[in-house]
């Protein structure tokens, strides 16, 4: 990687990550892009962090809905998103605007059920699945403590979630435990959770991320990683954006995310499919990558195949959340009604592919150098 040899500290790594930016114009429709920008800027955060927050919330609110590629292959929608950003960059407003405010303060009181979990233990998450019927989202705007616990090998008094359990919750695997003297089995056939974690760079890149990578249990591959550089806030500009926001039919995601929940938490779950052109494009994207030279060994080839499989999952899951969120937002902004189309277009699929490829750049930079940096500086 160009410039890799120049990365000597965590601060060098942050600077390298800060040079990367999401191609926002290519991953969000025009009308939605303008509204997201105004909403974010009026609250002192960025459109990128707000978008990832809203997409992750959508991935939980669509419940058991899925996108079906063919009869034996479908993907659920839940996402694992980690946003890394310096203090004062707008993590908390993004977390609240895209998740906490619309779900905890607006939706949960209406449905009288919990969806957001802000400090999940293994026992607490298991109890959620066995007593409720919502797909939870673990949403934490200062997630260092949580991420440290899940990457720790020690068992805490609250039965910390493990990386292995989170992998299973990403995949929607069953979760059963034996209880009582008679060994009665209790649990659910599918436990699927979304994760939205905001954290600061130095703590994450020095301590948490290297442990996730070295564990080689698949959790790092299931994560979508984004770095947000700090941007100075101008109160006068914020006030101008507030005035712009007042001119829109909606001033928050409250009703939009509520409509998503209502539309998708029915029986049976909604099954989405790709349009003909999107179907063709996805198969082209999902073609197996060229095999690595045999000198690299079987393990290297297996890793490439694994990463390719995870890329396909990310694209389908993001396409599903993008399709639902963008449709509902566009309708709300244009004062339109109607149910969401069950066909995901080529345009939306291409947006998902572009976003995945962009996020892979952040992961690639941090993956390549974080282990070296942490060994040199963490133990000095």
mmCIF file of C-alpha atoms in Angstrom:
data_model
loop_
_atom_site.group_PDB
_atom_site.id
_atom_site.type_symbol
_atom_site.label_atom_id
_atom_site.label_comp_id
_atom_site.label_asym_id
_atom_site.label_seq_id
_atom_site.Cartn_x
_atom_site.Cartn_y
_atom_site.Cartn_z
ATOM 1 C CA UNK A 1 0.000 0.000 0.000
ATOM 2 C CA UNK A 2 1.409 3.400 -0.989
ATOM 3 C CA UNK A 3 2.634 5.356 1.979
ATOM 4 C CA UNK A 4 2.439 2.361 4.298
ATOM 5 C CA UNK A 5 6.105 2.699 5.238
ATOM 6 C CA UNK A 6 5.429 6.261 6.423
ATOM 7 C CA UNK A 7 2.885 5.115 9.031
ATOM 8 C CA UNK A 8 4.747 4.972 12.321
ATOM 9 C CA UNK A 9 2.159 5.984 14.923
ATOM 10 C CA UNK A 10 -1.576 5.837 15.513
ATOM 11 C CA UNK A 11 -1.665 9.520 14.560
ATOM 12 C CA UNK A 12 -0.083 8.714 11.197
ATOM 13 C CA UNK A 13 -2.735 6.060 10.720
ATOM 14 C CA UNK A 14 -5.493 8.533 11.572
ATOM 15 C CA UNK A 15 -4.103 11.007 9.076
ATOM 16 C CA UNK A 16 -4.096 8.315 6.399
ATOM 17 C CA UNK A 17 -7.688 7.356 7.216
ATOM 18 C CA UNK A 18 -8.729 11.029 7.190
ATOM 19 C CA UNK A 19 -7.554 11.307 3.577
ATOM 20 C CA UNK A 20 -10.297 8.866 2.532
ATOM 21 C CA UNK A 21 -13.846 10.100 2.003
ATOM 22 C CA UNK A 22 -17.131 8.454 1.095
ATOM 23 C CA UNK A 23 -18.411 9.300 -2.407
ATOM 24 C CA UNK A 24 -21.676 10.604 -0.954
ATOM 25 C CA UNK A 25 -23.043 11.731 -4.307
ATOM 26 C CA UNK A 26 -22.784 8.145 -5.573
ATOM 27 C CA UNK A 27 -24.396 6.363 -2.637
ATOM 28 C CA UNK A 28 -27.437 8.541 -1.864
ATOM 29 C CA UNK A 29 -30.233 9.810 -4.166
ATOM 30 C CA UNK A 30 -30.203 13.581 -4.743
ATOM 31 C CA UNK A 31 -33.332 14.533 -2.780
ATOM 32 C CA UNK A 32 -32.365 12.324 0.165
ATOM 33 C CA UNK A 33 -28.755 13.553 0.058
ATOM 34 C CA UNK A 34 -29.762 17.200 0.427
ATOM 35 C CA UNK A 35 -32.130 16.468 3.318
ATOM 36 C CA UNK A 36 -29.610 14.301 5.181
ATOM 37 C CA UNK A 37 -26.979 17.005 4.805
ATOM 38 C CA UNK A 38 -29.278 19.710 6.183
ATOM 39 C CA UNK A 39 -30.430 17.533 9.099
ATOM 40 C CA UNK A 40 -26.853 16.575 9.984
ATOM 41 C CA UNK A 41 -25.374 20.070 9.685
ATOM 42 C CA UNK A 42 -28.193 21.647 11.687
ATOM 43 C CA UNK A 43 -27.273 19.361 14.619
ATOM 44 C CA UNK A 44 -23.498 19.573 14.446
ATOM 45 C CA UNK A 45 -22.735 16.204 12.893
ATOM 46 C CA UNK A 46 -21.873 14.876 9.417
ATOM 47 C CA UNK A 47 -24.103 13.430 6.739
ATOM 48 C CA UNK A 48 -21.874 10.350 6.515
ATOM 49 C CA UNK A 49 -22.251 9.392 10.172
ATOM 50 C CA UNK A 50 -25.976 10.171 10.078
ATOM 51 C CA UNK A 51 -26.429 7.973 7.003
ATOM 52 C CA UNK A 52 -24.644 5.002 8.575
ATOM 53 C CA UNK A 53 -26.654 5.467 11.766
ATOM 54 C CA UNK A 54 -29.956 5.549 9.872
ATOM 55 C CA UNK A 55 -29.046 2.555 7.691
ATOM 56 C CA UNK A 56 -28.138 0.471 10.742
ATOM 57 C CA UNK A 57 -31.416 1.428 12.444
ATOM 58 C CA UNK A 58 -33.289 0.458 9.295
ATOM 59 C CA UNK A 59 -31.502 -2.891 9.263
ATOM 60 C CA UNK A 60 -32.991 -3.642 12.692
ATOM 61 C CA UNK A 61 -36.454 -2.196 12.068
ATOM 62 C CA UNK A 62 -37.093 -4.353 9.002
ATOM 63 C CA UNK A 63 -37.136 -7.307 11.404
ATOM 64 C CA UNK A 64 -37.181 -10.706 9.738
ATOM 65 C CA UNK A 65 -37.508 -9.275 6.216
ATOM 66 C CA UNK A 66 -34.898 -10.414 3.716
ATOM 67 C CA UNK A 67 -33.662 -10.078 0.148
ATOM 68 C CA UNK A 68 -33.953 -13.280 -1.860
ATOM 69 C CA UNK A 69 -31.443 -13.808 -4.654
ATOM 70 C CA UNK A 70 -32.815 -17.221 -5.610
ATOM 71 C CA UNK A 71 -34.892 -19.877 -3.889
ATOM 72 C CA UNK A 72 -32.098 -21.228 -1.695
ATOM 73 C CA UNK A 73 -30.161 -17.994 -1.120
ATOM 74 C CA UNK A 74 -31.441 -15.029 0.827
ATOM 75 C CA UNK A 75 -29.944 -12.491 3.215
ATOM 76 C CA UNK A 76 -31.375 -10.840 6.291
ATOM 77 C CA UNK A 77 -30.804 -7.139 6.706
ATOM 78 C CA UNK A 78 -28.917 -6.657 9.981
ATOM 79 C CA UNK A 79 -25.659 -4.693 9.863
ATOM 80 C CA UNK A 80 -22.607 -4.353 12.112
ATOM 81 C CA UNK A 81 -21.266 -0.790 11.798
ATOM 82 C CA UNK A 82 -18.366 0.739 13.738
ATOM 83 C CA UNK A 83 -17.777 4.482 13.354
ATOM 84 C CA UNK A 84 -14.370 5.698 14.520
ATOM 85 C CA UNK A 85 -14.001 9.433 15.047
ATOM 86 C CA UNK A 86 -12.197 11.901 17.339
ATOM 87 C CA UNK A 87 -13.998 13.504 20.268
ATOM 88 C CA UNK A 88 -16.112 16.495 19.279
ATOM 89 C CA UNK A 89 -16.760 15.297 15.728
ATOM 90 C CA UNK A 90 -20.502 14.733 16.159
ATOM 91 C CA UNK A 91 -20.748 11.056 17.104
ATOM 92 C CA UNK A 92 -23.426 11.590 19.760
ATOM 93 C CA UNK A 93 -25.740 13.721 17.550
ATOM 94 C CA UNK A 94 -25.441 11.151 14.752
ATOM 95 C CA UNK A 95 -26.273 8.363 17.177
ATOM 96 C CA UNK A 96 -29.305 10.219 18.518
ATOM 97 C CA UNK A 97 -30.634 11.519 15.202
ATOM 98 C CA UNK A 98 -30.314 8.184 13.416
ATOM 99 C CA UNK A 99 -31.216 5.777 16.209
ATOM 100 C CA UNK A 100 -31.906 6.847 19.802
ATOM 101 C CA UNK A 101 -34.406 9.665 19.227
ATOM 102 C CA UNK A 102 -36.604 8.015 16.567
ATOM 103 C CA UNK A 103 -36.551 4.530 18.114
ATOM 104 C CA UNK A 104 -36.263 4.964 21.885
ATOM 105 C CA UNK A 105 -38.181 8.213 22.218
ATOM 106 C CA UNK A 106 -40.689 7.787 19.383
ATOM 107 C CA UNK A 107 -41.267 4.169 18.358
ATOM 108 C CA UNK A 108 -40.735 2.172 21.556
ATOM 109 C CA UNK A 109 -43.363 4.071 23.624
ATOM 110 C CA UNK A 110 -45.934 3.427 20.876
ATOM 111 C CA UNK A 111 -45.301 -0.292 20.474
ATOM 112 C CA UNK A 112 -44.500 -0.846 24.183
ATOM 113 C CA UNK A 113 -41.501 -3.003 23.256
ATOM 114 C CA UNK A 114 -37.761 -2.489 23.454
ATOM 115 C CA UNK A 115 -35.593 -2.414 20.342
ATOM 116 C CA UNK A 116 -32.454 -0.494 21.323
ATOM 117 C CA UNK A 117 -29.989 -2.108 23.729
ATOM 118 C CA UNK A 118 -27.249 0.252 24.919
ATOM 119 C CA UNK A 119 -25.276 -2.033 27.235
ATOM 120 C CA UNK A 120 -25.799 -5.619 26.167
ATOM 121 C CA UNK A 121 -24.616 -8.562 28.220
ATOM 122 C CA UNK A 122 -25.024 -12.087 26.917
ATOM 123 C CA UNK A 123 -27.809 -12.745 29.436
ATOM 124 C CA UNK A 124 -29.592 -9.500 28.646
ATOM 125 C CA UNK A 125 -29.514 -10.113 24.896
ATOM 126 C CA UNK A 126 -30.682 -13.708 25.286
ATOM 127 C CA UNK A 127 -33.576 -12.573 27.479
ATOM 128 C CA UNK A 128 -34.547 -10.018 24.832
ATOM 129 C CA UNK A 129 -34.910 -12.753 22.232
ATOM 130 C CA UNK A 130 -36.851 -15.088 24.499
ATOM 131 C CA UNK A 131 -39.272 -12.465 25.863
ATOM 132 C CA UNK A 132 -39.751 -10.101 22.939
ATOM 133 C CA UNK A 133 -40.330 -10.307 19.212
ATOM 134 C CA UNK A 134 -38.249 -7.420 17.886
ATOM 135 C CA UNK A 135 -34.853 -7.560 16.235
ATOM 136 C CA UNK A 136 -32.643 -5.553 18.640
ATOM 137 C CA UNK A 137 -29.995 -3.019 17.804
ATOM 138 C CA UNK A 138 -27.018 -2.590 20.109
ATOM 139 C CA UNK A 139 -26.461 1.159 19.853
ATOM 140 C CA UNK A 140 -23.659 2.801 21.846
ATOM 141 C CA UNK A 141 -22.259 6.277 21.220
ATOM 142 C CA UNK A 142 -19.199 5.705 23.446
ATOM 143 C CA UNK A 143 -18.464 2.071 22.702
ATOM 144 C CA UNK A 144 -14.873 1.571 23.871
ATOM 145 C CA UNK A 145 -15.886 -0.216 27.069
ATOM 146 C CA UNK A 146 -18.324 -2.492 25.210
ATOM 147 C CA UNK A 147 -15.839 -3.315 22.454
ATOM 148 C CA UNK A 148 -13.109 -3.977 25.017
ATOM 149 C CA UNK A 149 -15.355 -6.413 26.874
ATOM 150 C CA UNK A 150 -16.308 -8.427 23.797
ATOM 151 C CA UNK A 151 -12.655 -8.746 22.759
ATOM 152 C CA UNK A 152 -11.601 -9.829 26.257
ATOM 153 C CA UNK A 153 -11.003 -13.505 26.917
ATOM 154 C CA UNK A 154 -12.007 -13.185 30.569
ATOM 155 C CA UNK A 155 -15.580 -13.778 31.688
ATOM 156 C CA UNK A 156 -17.112 -10.893 33.618
ATOM 157 C CA UNK A 157 -19.870 -11.070 36.222
ATOM 158 C CA UNK A 158 -22.421 -9.938 33.631
ATOM 159 C CA UNK A 159 -21.513 -12.737 31.208
ATOM 160 C CA UNK A 160 -19.995 -10.535 28.516
ATOM 161 C CA UNK A 161 -20.947 -11.108 24.926
ATOM 162 C CA UNK A 162 -18.204 -12.925 23.075
ATOM 163 C CA UNK A 163 -16.989 -12.276 19.557
ATOM 164 C CA UNK A 164 -18.167 -15.757 18.621
ATOM 165 C CA UNK A 165 -21.712 -15.053 19.846
ATOM 166 C CA UNK A 166 -21.794 -11.765 17.955
ATOM 167 C CA UNK A 167 -20.786 -13.624 14.787
ATOM 168 C CA UNK A 168 -23.738 -15.968 15.324
ATOM 169 C CA UNK A 169 -26.061 -12.995 15.920
ATOM 170 C CA UNK A 170 -24.858 -11.447 12.662
ATOM 171 C CA UNK A 171 -25.648 -14.664 10.816
ATOM 172 C CA UNK A 172 -29.021 -15.123 12.535
ATOM 173 C CA UNK A 173 -28.122 -18.537 13.980
ATOM 174 C CA UNK A 174 -30.202 -20.272 16.611
ATOM 175 C CA UNK A 175 -29.573 -19.540 20.290
ATOM 176 C CA UNK A 176 -30.577 -22.192 22.816
ATOM 177 C CA UNK A 177 -29.477 -22.864 26.380
ATOM 178 C CA UNK A 178 -30.277 -25.620 28.848
ATOM 179 C CA UNK A 179 -32.020 -24.451 32.009
ATOM 180 C CA UNK A 180 -33.178 -26.158 35.163
ATOM 181 C CA UNK A 181 -32.433 -29.589 36.639
ATOM 182 C CA UNK A 182 -34.277 -31.363 33.836
ATOM 183 C CA UNK A 183 -32.129 -29.751 31.186
ATOM 184 C CA UNK A 184 -35.034 -28.114 29.404
ATOM 185 C CA UNK A 185 -33.920 -26.284 26.283
ATOM 186 C CA UNK A 186 -35.053 -22.700 25.827
ATOM 187 C CA UNK A 187 -34.206 -20.151 23.173
ATOM 188 C CA UNK A 188 -35.027 -19.060 19.625
ATOM 189 C CA UNK A 189 -34.396 -20.598 16.187
ATOM 190 C CA UNK A 190 -32.926 -17.345 14.876
ATOM 191 C CA UNK A 191 -31.270 -14.594 16.919
ATOM 192 C CA UNK A 192 -30.370 -11.671 14.680
ATOM 193 C CA UNK A 193 -28.992 -8.367 15.998
ATOM 194 C CA UNK A 194 -27.749 -5.104 14.484
ATOM 195 C CA UNK A 195 -24.778 -3.230 15.921
ATOM 196 C CA UNK A 196 -24.050 0.505 15.783
ATOM 197 C CA UNK A 197 -20.943 1.481 17.740
ATOM 198 C CA UNK A 198 -19.249 4.878 17.869
ATOM 199 C CA UNK A 199 -15.755 5.066 19.349
ATOM 200 C CA UNK A 200 -12.581 7.153 19.396
ATOM 201 C CA UNK A 201 -9.598 6.309 17.163
ATOM 202 C CA UNK A 202 -6.664 5.867 19.544
ATOM 203 C CA UNK A 203 -8.453 3.444 21.871
ATOM 204 C CA UNK A 204 -9.990 1.443 19.044
ATOM 205 C CA UNK A 205 -6.998 1.271 16.723
ATOM 206 C CA UNK A 206 -4.452 0.500 19.461
ATOM 207 C CA UNK A 207 -6.349 -1.996 21.597
ATOM 208 C CA UNK A 208 -9.653 -3.257 20.165
ATOM 209 C CA UNK A 209 -9.120 -3.614 16.425
ATOM 210 C CA UNK A 210 -5.823 -5.565 16.646
ATOM 211 C CA UNK A 211 -7.510 -8.066 18.984
ATOM 212 C CA UNK A 212 -10.422 -8.514 16.565
ATOM 213 C CA UNK A 213 -8.019 -9.109 13.708
ATOM 214 C CA UNK A 214 -5.768 -11.500 15.594
ATOM 215 C CA UNK A 215 -8.755 -13.542 16.846
ATOM 216 C CA UNK A 216 -9.453 -14.606 13.239
ATOM 217 C CA UNK A 217 -12.998 -15.663 14.178
ATOM 218 C CA UNK A 218 -14.797 -13.739 11.448
ATOM 219 C CA UNK A 219 -16.065 -10.776 13.480
ATOM 220 C CA UNK A 220 -13.737 -8.254 11.817
ATOM 221 C CA UNK A 221 -14.942 -9.431 8.396
ATOM 222 C CA UNK A 222 -18.559 -8.905 9.487
ATOM 223 C CA UNK A 223 -17.880 -5.303 10.533
ATOM 224 C CA UNK A 224 -18.341 -2.276 8.319
ATOM 225 C CA UNK A 225 -15.693 0.231 9.447
ATOM 226 C CA UNK A 226 -15.828 3.990 8.858
ATOM 227 C CA UNK A 227 -13.496 6.772 9.936
ATOM 228 C CA UNK A 228 -14.845 10.315 10.296
ATOM 229 C CA UNK A 229 -12.290 13.098 10.518
ATOM 230 C CA UNK A 230 -13.055 15.994 12.825
ATOM 231 C CA UNK A 231 -14.644 19.043 11.243
ATOM 232 C CA UNK A 232 -14.895 22.400 12.964
ATOM 233 C CA UNK A 233 -18.454 23.507 13.696
ATOM 234 C CA UNK A 234 -19.666 26.973 12.745
ATOM 235 C CA UNK A 235 -22.694 27.998 14.816
ATOM 236 C CA UNK A 236 -23.791 30.501 12.197
ATOM 237 C CA UNK A 237 -23.794 27.788 9.530
ATOM 238 C CA UNK A 238 -25.689 25.459 11.880
ATOM 239 C CA UNK A 239 -28.339 28.131 12.348
ATOM 240 C CA UNK A 240 -28.654 28.558 8.575
ATOM 241 C CA UNK A 241 -29.155 24.823 8.137
ATOM 242 C CA UNK A 242 -31.832 24.873 10.861
ATOM 243 C CA UNK A 243 -33.754 27.424 8.803
ATOM 244 C CA UNK A 244 -33.376 25.216 5.727
ATOM 245 C CA UNK A 245 -34.627 22.194 7.660
ATOM 246 C CA UNK A 246 -37.789 24.069 8.650
ATOM 247 C CA UNK A 247 -38.671 24.337 4.955
ATOM 248 C CA UNK A 248 -38.837 20.546 4.554
ATOM 249 C CA UNK A 249 -42.028 18.540 5.252
ATOM 250 C CA UNK A 250 -40.096 16.491 7.864
ATOM 251 C CA UNK A 251 -37.515 17.618 10.404
ATOM 252 C CA UNK A 252 -36.438 14.232 11.777
ATOM 253 C CA UNK A 253 -36.356 10.502 11.037
ATOM 254 C CA UNK A 254 -39.087 9.765 13.604
ATOM 255 C CA UNK A 255 -42.033 9.114 11.299
ATOM 256 C CA UNK A 256 -39.873 7.601 8.551
ATOM 257 C CA UNK A 257 -38.387 4.934 10.815
ATOM 258 C CA UNK A 258 -41.781 4.337 12.437
ATOM 259 C CA UNK A 259 -43.279 3.612 9.021
ATOM 260 C CA UNK A 260 -40.426 1.214 8.288
ATOM 261 C CA UNK A 261 -41.113 -0.666 11.513
ATOM 262 C CA UNK A 262 -44.879 -0.854 10.931
ATOM 263 C CA UNK A 263 -44.483 -1.995 7.330
ATOM 264 C CA UNK A 264 -42.018 -4.774 8.113
ATOM 265 C CA UNK A 265 -43.109 -6.244 11.408
ATOM 266 C CA UNK A 266 -46.049 -8.228 10.173
ATOM 267 C CA UNK A 267 -46.612 -11.892 9.377
ATOM 268 C CA UNK A 268 -45.250 -13.158 7.080
ATOM 269 C CA UNK A 269 -42.027 -11.119 6.819
ATOM 270 C CA UNK A 270 -41.460 -9.118 3.639
ATOM 271 C CA UNK A 271 -39.308 -10.799 0.987
ATOM 272 C CA UNK A 272 -37.483 -8.456 -1.365
ATOM 273 C CA UNK A 273 -35.839 -9.428 -4.628
ATOM 274 C CA UNK A 274 -33.444 -7.869 -7.116
ATOM 275 C CA UNK A 275 -34.690 -6.446 -10.388
ATOM 276 C CA UNK A 276 -33.519 -8.280 -13.509
ATOM 277 C CA UNK A 277 -30.694 -5.816 -14.155
ATOM 278 C CA UNK A 278 -29.700 -5.722 -10.471
ATOM 279 C CA UNK A 279 -29.750 -9.530 -10.377
ATOM 280 C CA UNK A 280 -27.376 -9.693 -13.341
ATOM 281 C CA UNK A 281 -25.098 -7.038 -11.848
ATOM 282 C CA UNK A 282 -24.943 -8.803 -8.478
ATOM 283 C CA UNK A 283 -23.944 -12.110 -10.062
ATOM 284 C CA UNK A 284 -21.218 -10.304 -11.976
ATOM 285 C CA UNK A 285 -19.995 -8.649 -8.763
ATOM 286 C CA UNK A 286 -20.132 -11.937 -6.835
ATOM 287 C CA UNK A 287 -18.017 -13.901 -9.300
ATOM 288 C CA UNK A 288 -15.206 -15.676 -7.403
ATOM 289 C CA UNK A 289 -11.997 -13.699 -7.373
ATOM 290 C CA UNK A 290 -8.970 -15.084 -9.167
ATOM 291 C CA UNK A 291 -7.293 -17.787 -7.133
ATOM 292 C CA UNK A 292 -4.206 -16.718 -5.267
ATOM 293 C CA UNK A 293 -0.862 -18.220 -6.323
ATOM 294 C CA UNK A 294 -0.359 -21.658 -4.829
ATOM 295 C CA UNK A 295 2.801 -20.455 -3.087
ATOM 296 C CA UNK A 296 0.610 -18.521 -0.666
ATOM 297 C CA UNK A 297 -0.937 -21.722 0.598
ATOM 298 C CA UNK A 298 -4.456 -22.989 1.102
ATOM 299 C CA UNK A 299 -5.126 -20.729 4.097
ATOM 300 C CA UNK A 300 -4.617 -17.592 2.005
ATOM 301 C CA UNK A 301 -7.023 -18.873 -0.625
ATOM 302 C CA UNK A 302 -9.615 -19.749 2.018
ATOM 303 C CA UNK A 303 -9.318 -16.236 3.485
ATOM 304 C CA UNK A 304 -9.894 -14.677 0.056
ATOM 305 C CA UNK A 305 -12.993 -16.824 -0.483
ATOM 306 C CA UNK A 306 -14.272 -15.917 2.993
ATOM 307 C CA UNK A 307 -13.771 -12.202 2.388
ATOM 308 C CA UNK A 308 -15.528 -12.463 -0.973
ATOM 309 C CA UNK A 309 -18.498 -14.139 0.710
ATOM 310 C CA UNK A 310 -18.695 -11.398 3.353
ATOM 311 C CA UNK A 311 -18.529 -8.710 0.644
ATOM 312 C CA UNK A 312 -21.541 -10.280 -1.027
ATOM 313 C CA UNK A 313 -23.417 -10.279 2.276
ATOM 314 C CA UNK A 314 -22.542 -6.640 2.939
ATOM 315 C CA UNK A 315 -23.717 -5.585 -0.507
ATOM 316 C CA UNK A 316 -27.064 -7.376 -0.237
ATOM 317 C CA UNK A 317 -27.729 -6.170 3.303
ATOM 318 C CA UNK A 318 -26.826 -2.592 2.500
ATOM 319 C CA UNK A 319 -28.870 -2.690 -0.700
ATOM 320 C CA UNK A 320 -31.877 -3.859 1.317
ATOM 321 C CA UNK A 321 -31.541 -1.141 3.980
ATOM 322 C CA UNK A 322 -30.780 1.519 1.367
ATOM 323 C CA UNK A 323 -33.809 0.503 -0.699
ATOM 324 C CA UNK A 324 -36.180 0.717 2.265
ATOM 325 C CA UNK A 325 -34.725 3.871 3.856
ATOM 326 C CA UNK A 326 -34.382 5.822 0.608
ATOM 327 C CA UNK A 327 -37.886 4.867 -0.533
ATOM 328 C CA UNK A 328 -39.539 5.946 2.731
ATOM 329 C CA UNK A 329 -37.452 9.119 2.971
ATOM 330 C CA UNK A 330 -38.163 10.098 -0.644
ATOM 331 C CA UNK A 331 -41.874 9.595 -0.102
ATOM 332 C CA UNK A 332 -41.846 11.652 3.099
ATOM 333 C CA UNK A 333 -39.887 14.510 1.519
ATOM 334 C CA UNK A 334 -42.192 14.558 -1.532
ATOM 335 C CA UNK A 335 -45.367 14.145 0.559
ATOM 336 C CA UNK A 336 -46.142 10.814 -1.097
ATOM 337 C CA UNK A 337 -47.679 7.671 0.345
ATOM 338 C CA UNK A 338 -47.708 3.995 -0.563
ATOM 339 C CA UNK A 339 -45.891 0.807 0.352
ATOM 340 C CA UNK A 340 -42.266 0.196 -0.464
ATOM 341 C CA UNK A 341 -41.629 -1.634 -3.718
ATOM 342 C CA UNK A 342 -40.392 -5.198 -3.211
ATOM 343 C CA UNK A 343 -37.925 -4.909 -6.112
ATOM 344 C CA UNK A 344 -34.458 -3.518 -5.450
ATOM 345 C CA UNK A 345 -33.244 -1.549 -8.454
ATOM 346 C CA UNK A 346 -29.900 -1.644 -10.224
ATOM 347 C CA UNK A 347 -29.244 1.914 -9.066
ATOM 348 C CA UNK A 348 -29.630 0.961 -5.405
ATOM 349 C CA UNK A 349 -27.487 -2.151 -5.804
ATOM 350 C CA UNK A 350 -24.732 -0.070 -7.387
ATOM 351 C CA UNK A 351 -24.944 2.372 -4.469
ATOM 352 C CA UNK A 352 -24.472 -0.537 -2.069
ATOM 353 C CA UNK A 353 -21.496 -1.860 -4.043
ATOM 354 C CA UNK A 354 -19.888 1.594 -4.071
ATOM 355 C CA UNK A 355 -20.392 2.008 -0.310
ATOM 356 C CA UNK A 356 -18.927 -1.426 0.454
ATOM 357 C CA UNK A 357 -15.902 -0.780 -1.735
ATOM 358 C CA UNK A 358 -15.383 2.611 -0.093
ATOM 359 C CA UNK A 359 -15.620 1.211 3.442
ATOM 360 C CA UNK A 360 -13.170 -1.535 2.498
ATOM 361 C CA UNK A 361 -10.533 1.155 1.980
ATOM 362 C CA UNK A 362 -10.774 2.197 5.641
ATOM 363 C CA UNK A 363 -10.587 -1.405 6.744
ATOM 364 C CA UNK A 364 -7.714 -2.153 4.405
ATOM 365 C CA UNK A 365 -5.599 0.726 5.736
ATOM 366 C CA UNK A 366 -6.264 -0.078 9.388
ATOM 367 C CA UNK A 367 -5.942 -3.834 8.801
ATOM 368 C CA UNK A 368 -2.544 -3.500 7.169
ATOM 369 C CA UNK A 369 -0.850 -1.280 9.726
ATOM 370 C CA UNK A 370 -2.743 -1.378 13.055
ATOM 371 C CA UNK A 371 -1.013 -4.552 14.261
ATOM 372 C CA UNK A 372 2.432 -3.118 13.531
ATOM 373 C CA UNK A 373 1.589 0.239 15.103
ATOM 374 C CA UNK A 374 0.104 -1.322 18.228
ATOM 375 C CA UNK A 375 3.123 -3.557 18.780
ATOM 376 C CA UNK A 376 5.559 -0.684 18.393
ATOM 377 C CA UNK A 377 3.751 1.892 20.520
ATOM 378 C CA UNK A 378 1.320 0.134 22.810
ATOM 379 C CA UNK A 379 4.055 -1.724 24.628
ATOM 380 C CA UNK A 380 6.764 0.948 24.749
#
